[in-house]
Each structure stands twice: as C-alpha cells, then as structure tokens.
JSON list of C-alpha atoms in Angstrom, two decimals:
[
{"chain": "D", "resi": 24, "resn": "MET", "atom": "CA", "xyz": [6.34, -9.52, 11.46]},
{"chain": "D", "resi": 25, "resn": "LEU", "atom": "CA", "xyz": [4.01, -6.91, 11.53]},
{"chain": "D", "resi": 26, "resn": "ASP", "atom": "CA", "xyz": [0.40, -7.03, 12.03]},
{"chain": "D", "resi": 27, "resn": "ASP", "atom": "CA", "xyz": [-2.82, -4.86, 11.38]},
{"chain": "D", "resi": 28, "resn": "SER", "atom": "CA", "xyz": [-5.98, -4.90, 12.96]},
{"chain": "D", "resi": 29, "resn": "SER", "atom": "CA", "xyz": [-8.56, -6.80, 10.48]},
{"chain": "D", "resi": 30, "resn": "SER", "atom": "CA", "xyz": [-11.70, -5.52, 9.40]},
{"chain": "D", "resi": 31, "resn": "SER", "atom": "CA", "xyz": [-14.52, -6.93, 7.67]},
{"chain": "D", "resi": 32, "resn": "SER", "atom": "CA", "xyz": [-15.50, -4.34, 4.91]},
{"chain": "D", "resi": 33, "resn": "ASP", "atom": "CA", "xyz": [-13.27, -4.62, 1.68]},
{"chain": "D", "resi": 34, "resn": "SER", "atom": "CA", "xyz": [-12.63, -0.83, 1.67]},
{"chain": "D", "resi": 35, "resn": "ASP", "atom": "CA", "xyz": [-11.47, -0.96, 5.36]},
{"chain": "D", "resi": 36, "resn": "ASP", "atom": "CA", "xyz": [-9.12, -4.03, 4.69]},
{"chain": "D", "resi": 37, "resn": "SER", "atom": "CA", "xyz": [-7.87, -2.51, 1.37]},
{"chain": "D", "resi": 38, "resn": "PHE", "atom": "CA", "xyz": [-6.63, 0.66, 3.28]},
{"chain": "D", "resi": 39, "resn": "SER", "atom": "CA", "xyz": [-5.75, -0.73, 6.96]},
{"chain": "D", "resi": 40, "resn": "PHE", "atom": "CA", "xyz": [-2.46, 0.37, 5.96]},
{"chain": "D", "resi": 41, "resn": "LEU", "atom": "CA", "xyz": [-3.68, 3.82, 6.72]},
{"chain": "D", "resi": 42, "resn": "ASN", "atom": "CA", "xyz": [-4.60, 2.81, 10.42]},
{"chain": "D", "resi": 43, "resn": "HIS", "atom": "CA", "xyz": [-0.91, 3.17, 10.84]},
{"chain": "D", "resi": 44, "resn": "THR", "atom": "CA", "xyz": [-0.94, 6.75, 10.60]},
{"chain": "D", "resi": 45, "resn": "SER", "atom": "CA", "xyz": [-2.21, 7.08, 14.23]},
{"chain": "D", "resi": 46, "resn": "LEU", "atom": "CA", "xyz": [1.46, 5.74, 15.12]},
{"chain": "D", "resi": 47, "resn": "LEU", "atom": "CA", "xyz": [3.40, 8.30, 13.28]},
{"chain": "D", "resi": 48, "resn": "GLY", "atom": "CA", "xyz": [3.67, 11.08, 15.57]},
{"chain": "D", "resi": 49, "resn": "PRO", "atom": "CA", "xyz": [1.78, 13.47, 17.93]},
{"chain": "D", "resi": 50, "resn": "ARG", "atom": "CA", "xyz": [0.21, 15.62, 14.77]},
{"chain": "D", "resi": 51, "resn": "ASN", "atom": "CA", "xyz": [-1.43, 12.36, 13.83]},
{"chain": "D", "resi": 52, "resn": "ARG", "atom": "CA", "xyz": [-2.48, 10.96, 17.31]},
{"chain": "D", "resi": 53, "resn": "ASN", "atom": "CA", "xyz": [-5.55, 13.63, 17.34]},
{"chain": "D", "resi": 54, "resn": "ASN", "atom": "CA", "xyz": [-6.50, 13.07, 13.54]},
{"chain": "D", "resi": 55, "resn": "PRO", "atom": "CA", "xyz": [-5.20, 9.80, 11.85]},
{"chain": "D", "resi": 56, "resn": "CYS", "atom": "CA", "xyz": [-7.35, 10.65, 8.93]},
{"chain": "D", "resi": 57, "resn": "PHE", "atom": "CA", "xyz": [-5.73, 12.39, 5.89]},
{"chain": "D", "resi": 58, "resn": "GLU", "atom": "CA", "xyz": [-7.40, 15.56, 5.09]},
{"chain": "D", "resi": 59, "resn": "PHE", "atom": "CA", "xyz": [-5.84, 16.32, 1.92]},
{"chain": "D", "resi": 60, "resn": "GLU", "atom": "CA", "xyz": [-3.87, 14.12, -0.60]},
{"chain": "D", "resi": 61, "resn": "GLU", "atom": "CA", "xyz": [-0.67, 16.21, 0.08]},
{"chain": "D", "resi": 62, "resn": "ASP", "atom": "CA", "xyz": [-0.86, 15.03, 3.68]},
{"chain": "D", "resi": 63, "resn": "MET", "atom": "CA", "xyz": [-0.70, 11.78, 2.53]},
{"chain": "D", "resi": 64, "resn": "ILE", "atom": "CA", "xyz": [2.18, 12.26, 0.33]},
{"chain": "D", "resi": 65, "resn": "ALA", "atom": "CA", "xyz": [4.00, 13.89, 2.98]},
{"chain": "D", "resi": 66, "resn": "GLU", "atom": "CA", "xyz": [3.71, 10.84, 5.11]},
{"chain": "D", "resi": 67, "resn": "PHE", "atom": "CA", "xyz": [4.81, 8.65, 2.50]},
{"chain": "D", "resi": 68, "resn": "GLU", "atom": "CA", "xyz": [8.05, 10.70, 2.19]},
{"chain": "D", "resi": 69, "resn": "LYS", "atom": "CA", "xyz": [8.77, 10.03, 5.81]},
{"chain": "D", "resi": 70, "resn": "ASP", "atom": "CA", "xyz": [7.73, 6.67, 6.55]},
{"chain": "D", "resi": 71, "resn": "ALA", "atom": "CA", "xyz": [8.98, 3.53, 4.60]},
{"chain": "D", "resi": 72, "resn": "GLU", "atom": "CA", "xyz": [6.26, 1.05, 6.49]},
{"chain": "D", "resi": 73, "resn": "LEU", "atom": "CA", "xyz": [3.47, 3.00, 5.35]},
{"chain": "D", "resi": 74, "resn": "CYS", "atom": "CA", "xyz": [4.69, 3.14, 1.74]},
{"chain": "D", "resi": 75, "resn": "MET", "atom": "CA", "xyz": [5.10, -0.76, 2.02]},
{"chain": "D", "resi": 76, "resn": "LYS", "atom": "CA", "xyz": [1.46, -1.01, 3.33]},
{"chain": "D", "resi": 77, "resn": "ALA", "atom": "CA", "xyz": [0.41, 1.18, 0.54]},
{"chain": "D", "resi": 78, "resn": "VAL", "atom": "CA", "xyz": [1.87, -1.20, -1.82]},
{"chain": "D", "resi": 79, "resn": "CYS", "atom": "CA", "xyz": [0.10, -4.07, -0.01]},
{"chain": "D", "resi": 80, "resn": "ALA", "atom": "CA", "xyz": [-3.22, -2.36, -0.39]},
{"chain": "D", "resi": 81, "resn": "LEU", "atom": "CA", "xyz": [-2.74, -1.62, -4.00]},
{"chain": "D", "resi": 82, "resn": "TYR", "atom": "CA", "xyz": [-1.88, -5.24, -4.47]},
{"chain": "D", "resi": 83, "resn": "ARG", "atom": "CA", "xyz": [-5.23, -6.24, -2.83]},
{"chain": "D", "resi": 84, "resn": "GLN", "atom": "CA", "xyz": [-7.04, -3.90, -4.75]},
{"chain": "D", "resi": 85, "resn": "GLN", "atom": "CA", "xyz": [-5.51, -5.49, -7.93]},
{"chain": "D", "resi": 86, "resn": "THR", "atom": "CA", "xyz": [-6.06, -8.94, -6.95]},
{"chain": "D", "resi": 87, "resn": "SER", "atom": "CA", "xyz": [-9.78, -8.08, -5.95]},
{"chain": "D", "resi": 88, "resn": "VAL", "atom": "CA", "xyz": [-10.52, -7.40, -9.53]},
{"chain": "D", "resi": 89, "resn": "SER", "atom": "CA", "xyz": [-8.61, -10.47, -11.04]},
{"chain": "D", "resi": 90, "resn": "LYS", "atom": "CA", "xyz": [-7.30, -13.55, -9.05]},
{"chain": "D", "resi": 91, "resn": "SER", "atom": "CA", "xyz": [-4.98, -14.32, -12.16]},
{"chain": "D", "resi": 92, "resn": "PRO", "atom": "CA", "xyz": [-1.42, -13.32, -11.46]},
{"chain": "D", "resi": 93, "resn": "MET", "atom": "CA", "xyz": [-0.97, -12.94, -15.30]},
{"chain": "D", "resi": 94, "resn": "CYS", "atom": "CA", "xyz": [-3.74, -10.40, -15.54]},
{"chain": "D", "resi": 95, "resn": "LEU", "atom": "CA", "xyz": [-1.41, -7.55, -15.16]},
{"chain": "D", "resi": 96, "resn": "GLU", "atom": "CA", "xyz": [-2.35, -4.97, -17.54]},
{"chain": "D", "resi": 97, "resn": "PHE", "atom": "CA", "xyz": [-5.14, -2.16, -16.45]},
{"chain": "D", "resi": 98, "resn": "SER", "atom": "CA", "xyz": [-6.32, 0.88, -18.15]},
{"chain": "D", "resi": 99, "resn": "SER", "atom": "CA", "xyz": [-5.39, 4.43, -16.39]},
{"chain": "D", "resi": 100, "resn": "ASN", "atom": "CA", "xyz": [-6.49, 5.60, -13.12]},
{"chain": "D", "resi": 101, "resn": "GLN", "atom": "CA", "xyz": [-9.95, 3.85, -13.31]},
{"chain": "D", "resi": 102, "resn": "SER", "atom": "CA", "xyz": [-8.90, 0.18, -12.50]},
{"chain": "D", "resi": 103, "resn": "PRO", "atom": "CA", "xyz": [-7.81, -0.64, -8.92]},
{"chain": "D", "resi": 104, "resn": "GLY", "atom": "CA", "xyz": [-4.34, -1.53, -8.14]},
{"chain": "D", "resi": 105, "resn": "PHE", "atom": "CA", "xyz": [-0.99, -0.77, -10.08]},
{"chain": "D", "resi": 106, "resn": "ASN", "atom": "CA", "xyz": [-1.16, 0.74, -13.45]},
{"chain": "D", "resi": 107, "resn": "LYS", "atom": "CA", "xyz": [0.10, -1.16, -16.45]},
{"chain": "D", "resi": 108, "resn": "TYR", "atom": "CA", "xyz": [3.44, 0.34, -16.33]},
{"chain": "D", "resi": 109, "resn": "ASP", "atom": "CA", "xyz": [3.99, -0.52, -12.45]},
{"chain": "D", "resi": 110, "resn": "ALA", "atom": "CA", "xyz": [2.16, -3.68, -12.22]},
{"chain": "D", "resi": 111, "resn": "LEU", "atom": "CA", "xyz": [4.97, -6.17, -12.51]},
{"chain": "D", "resi": 112, "resn": "ARG", "atom": "CA", "xyz": [7.19, -4.31, -10.01]},
{"chain": "D", "resi": 113, "resn": "GLY", "atom": "CA", "xyz": [4.25, -3.54, -7.66]},
{"chain": "D", "resi": 114, "resn": "THR", "atom": "CA", "xyz": [3.04, -7.21, -7.83]},
{"chain": "D", "resi": 115, "resn": "THR", "atom": "CA", "xyz": [6.60, -8.51, -7.29]},
{"chain": "D", "resi": 116, "resn": "LEU", "atom": "CA", "xyz": [7.18, -6.17, -4.29]},
{"chain": "D", "resi": 117, "resn": "ALA", "atom": "CA", "xyz": [3.81, -6.84, -2.83]},
{"chain": "D", "resi": 118, "resn": "GLU", "atom": "CA", "xyz": [4.23, -10.79, -2.85]},
{"chain": "D", "resi": 119, "resn": "PHE", "atom": "CA", "xyz": [7.61, -10.52, -0.92]},
{"chain": "D", "resi": 120, "resn": "LEU", "atom": "CA", "xyz": [5.76, -8.25, 1.59]},
{"chain": "D", "resi": 121, "resn": "ILE", "atom": "CA", "xyz": [2.83, -10.21, 2.30]},
{"chain": "D", "resi": 122, "resn": "ASP", "atom": "CA", "xyz": [4.91, -13.39, 2.58]},
{"chain": "D", "resi": 123, "resn": "GLY", "atom": "CA", "xyz": [1.70, -15.53, 1.71]},
{"chain": "D", "resi": 124, "resn": "ASP", "atom": "CA", "xyz": [-0.49, -13.90, 4.00]},
{"chain": "D", "resi": 125, "resn": "THR", "atom": "CA", "xyz": [-4.00, -14.79, 2.88]},
{"chain": "D", "resi": 126, "resn": "GLU", "atom": "CA", "xyz": [-5.49, -11.39, 3.67]},
{"chain": "D", "resi": 127, "resn": "GLY", "atom": "CA", "xyz": [-2.56, -9.66, 1.88]},
{"chain": "D", "resi": 128, "resn": "LYS", "atom": "CA", "xyz": [-1.51, -7.80, 4.75]},
{"chain": "D", "resi": 129, "resn": "LEU", "atom": "CA", "xyz": [2.21, -6.48, 5.27]},
{"chain": "D", "resi": 130, "resn": "ARG", "atom": "CA", "xyz": [4.49, -9.34, 6.96]},
{"chain": "D", "resi": 131, "resn": "LYS", "atom": "CA", "xyz": [7.95, -8.04, 6.26]},
{"chain": "D", "resi": 132, "resn": "SER", "atom": "CA", "xyz": [9.76, -5.42, 7.85]},
{"chain": "D", "resi": 133, "resn": "ALA", "atom": "CA", "xyz": [11.75, -2.48, 6.12]},
{"chain": "D", "resi": 134, "resn": "THR", "atom": "CA", "xyz": [15.09, -4.25, 7.02]},
{"chain": "D", "resi": 135, "resn": "GLU", "atom": "CA", "xyz": [13.89, -7.42, 5.62]},
{"chain": "D", "resi": 136, "resn": "LEU", "atom": "CA", "xyz": [12.81, -5.83, 2.32]},
{"chain": "D", "resi": 137, "resn": "GLU", "atom": "CA", "xyz": [16.35, -3.94, 2.21]},
{"chain": "D", "resi": 138, "resn": "GLN", "atom": "CA", "xyz": [18.30, -7.22, 2.61]},
{"chain": "D", "resi": 139, "resn": "HIS", "atom": "CA", "xyz": [16.10, -8.97, -0.14]},
{"chain": "D", "resi": 140, "resn": "ASP", "atom": "CA", "xyz": [16.02, -6.11, -2.73]},
{"chain": "D", "resi": 141, "resn": "LYS", "atom": "CA", "xyz": [18.15, -2.82, -2.46]},
{"chain": "D", "resi": 142, "resn": "ASN", "atom": "CA", "xyz": [15.70, -0.90, -4.46]},
{"chain": "D", "resi": 143, "resn": "GLY", "atom": "CA", "xyz": [12.58, -1.96, -2.34]},
{"chain": "D", "resi": 144, "resn": "LEU", "atom": "CA", "xyz": [12.14, 0.74, -0.03]},
{"chain": "D", "resi": 145, "resn": "SER", "atom": "CA", "xyz": [12.60, 3.60, -3.04]},
{"chain": "D", "resi": 146, "resn": "ASP", "atom": "CA", "xyz": [10.43, 1.74, -5.19]},
{"chain": "D", "resi": 147, "resn": "CYS", "atom": "CA", "xyz": [7.62, 1.24, -2.55]},
{"chain": "D", "resi": 148, "resn": "LYS", "atom": "CA", "xyz": [7.96, 5.01, -2.05]},
{"chain": "D", "resi": 149, "resn": "ARG", "atom": "CA", "xyz": [7.65, 5.79, -5.64]},
{"chain": "D", "resi": 150, "resn": "LEU", "atom": "CA", "xyz": [4.71, 3.37, -6.03]},
{"chain": "D", "resi": 151, "resn": "ALA", "atom": "CA", "xyz": [2.71, 4.76, -3.25]},
{"chain": "D", "resi": 152, "resn": "ILE", "atom": "CA", "xyz": [3.29, 8.51, -4.20]},
{"chain": "D", "resi": 153, "resn": "GLY", "atom": "CA", "xyz": [2.39, 7.62, -7.75]},
{"chain": "D", "resi": 154, "resn": "HIS", "atom": "CA", "xyz": [-0.89, 5.94, -6.88]},
{"chain": "D", "resi": 155, "resn": "SER", "atom": "CA", "xyz": [-1.71, 8.50, -4.21]},
{"chain": "D", "resi": 156, "resn": "LYS", "atom": "CA", "xyz": [-4.70, 9.88, -6.07]},
{"chain": "D", "resi": 157, "resn": "GLN", "atom": "CA", "xyz": [-5.90, 6.22, -6.24]},
{"chain": "D", "resi": 158, "resn": "LEU", "atom": "CA", "xyz": [-5.03, 5.67, -2.44]},
{"chain": "D", "resi": 159, "resn": "PHE", "atom": "CA", "xyz": [-6.49, 8.80, -1.46]},
{"chain": "D", "resi": 160, "resn": "GLU", "atom": "CA", "xyz": [-9.89, 8.50, -3.27]},
{"chain": "D", "resi": 161, "resn": "ILE", "atom": "CA", "xyz": [-10.52, 5.09, -1.87]},
{"chain": "D", "resi": 162, "resn": "PHE", "atom": "CA", "xyz": [-9.51, 6.22, 1.51]},
{"chain": "D", "resi": 163, "resn": "ARG", "atom": "CA", "xyz": [-11.98, 9.04, 1.52]},
{"chain": "D", "resi": 164, "resn": "LYS", "atom": "CA", "xyz": [-14.85, 6.72, 0.65]}
]
C-alpha cells in the first residue's frame, strides 16, 4: 500500500500525487515543483507510480463534480476529471487503484496493477500525459 501525506485543501489533496516528485531523484529534490508542463510530461514518461497518482487525482476531480458514478460524460477541457473519451477507462483504473480509499488516494502498487490489468500501466501513462494540461493548470493554482 502506498501513502501520501494528507492535506486539508481540495486543490492540495487533488494533486498530492505531485508531492511524489520530491522522491524522483536529485534534480527534483531541490525543486519539487514543475516549472513547465513539459517537465511534468517528462516525469510521466519515466515514472509509472506518478502516472497512477495522476489518474487518482483526475478521478478525485471528476467525483468532486458529480458523486454519481454514471455521470461520465464531460465537455472538453473545462470540466474537471477525465474527458468523455477516457471517462470509463479512467474511472475503472482509478477505482482499482484507490481500492475503496475514501480520500481517493493511491493504494495499489504498479506490480498489483500489472497483475490485475496488463494494459493498466500504459493506460495510466496515456491518461496522465493526455490530461497533462489540466493537471498542470490545477497544480499551478
């Protein structure tokens, strides 16, 4: 099981996955924030766990808008969470990853995801990169 430090603000909680960047290596220890969206994408390319946390964060954003699991269609980039094309896959992945955690935090490892779903890691990366603009904008607030 993985654990993030909790925070009281919705914005901080939604993007607690970014706190993980301080653990990625020496380059990020001194500057755990992403200066550019491209920096975030570069980390998504290298770190499966960061992508998994991004999927969980998108899911938290989506469920904060609507608590109904059937409300999966969103307009383009203005609505929080997954876009309408990725909503079902993103929700399915996130629900496995959070494993019932009431705060929507990552509770599964990359190994567990691979055992559960052979395409899970690559889909998490695709979702994180595909929603990087949204993730970066909220992170910067």
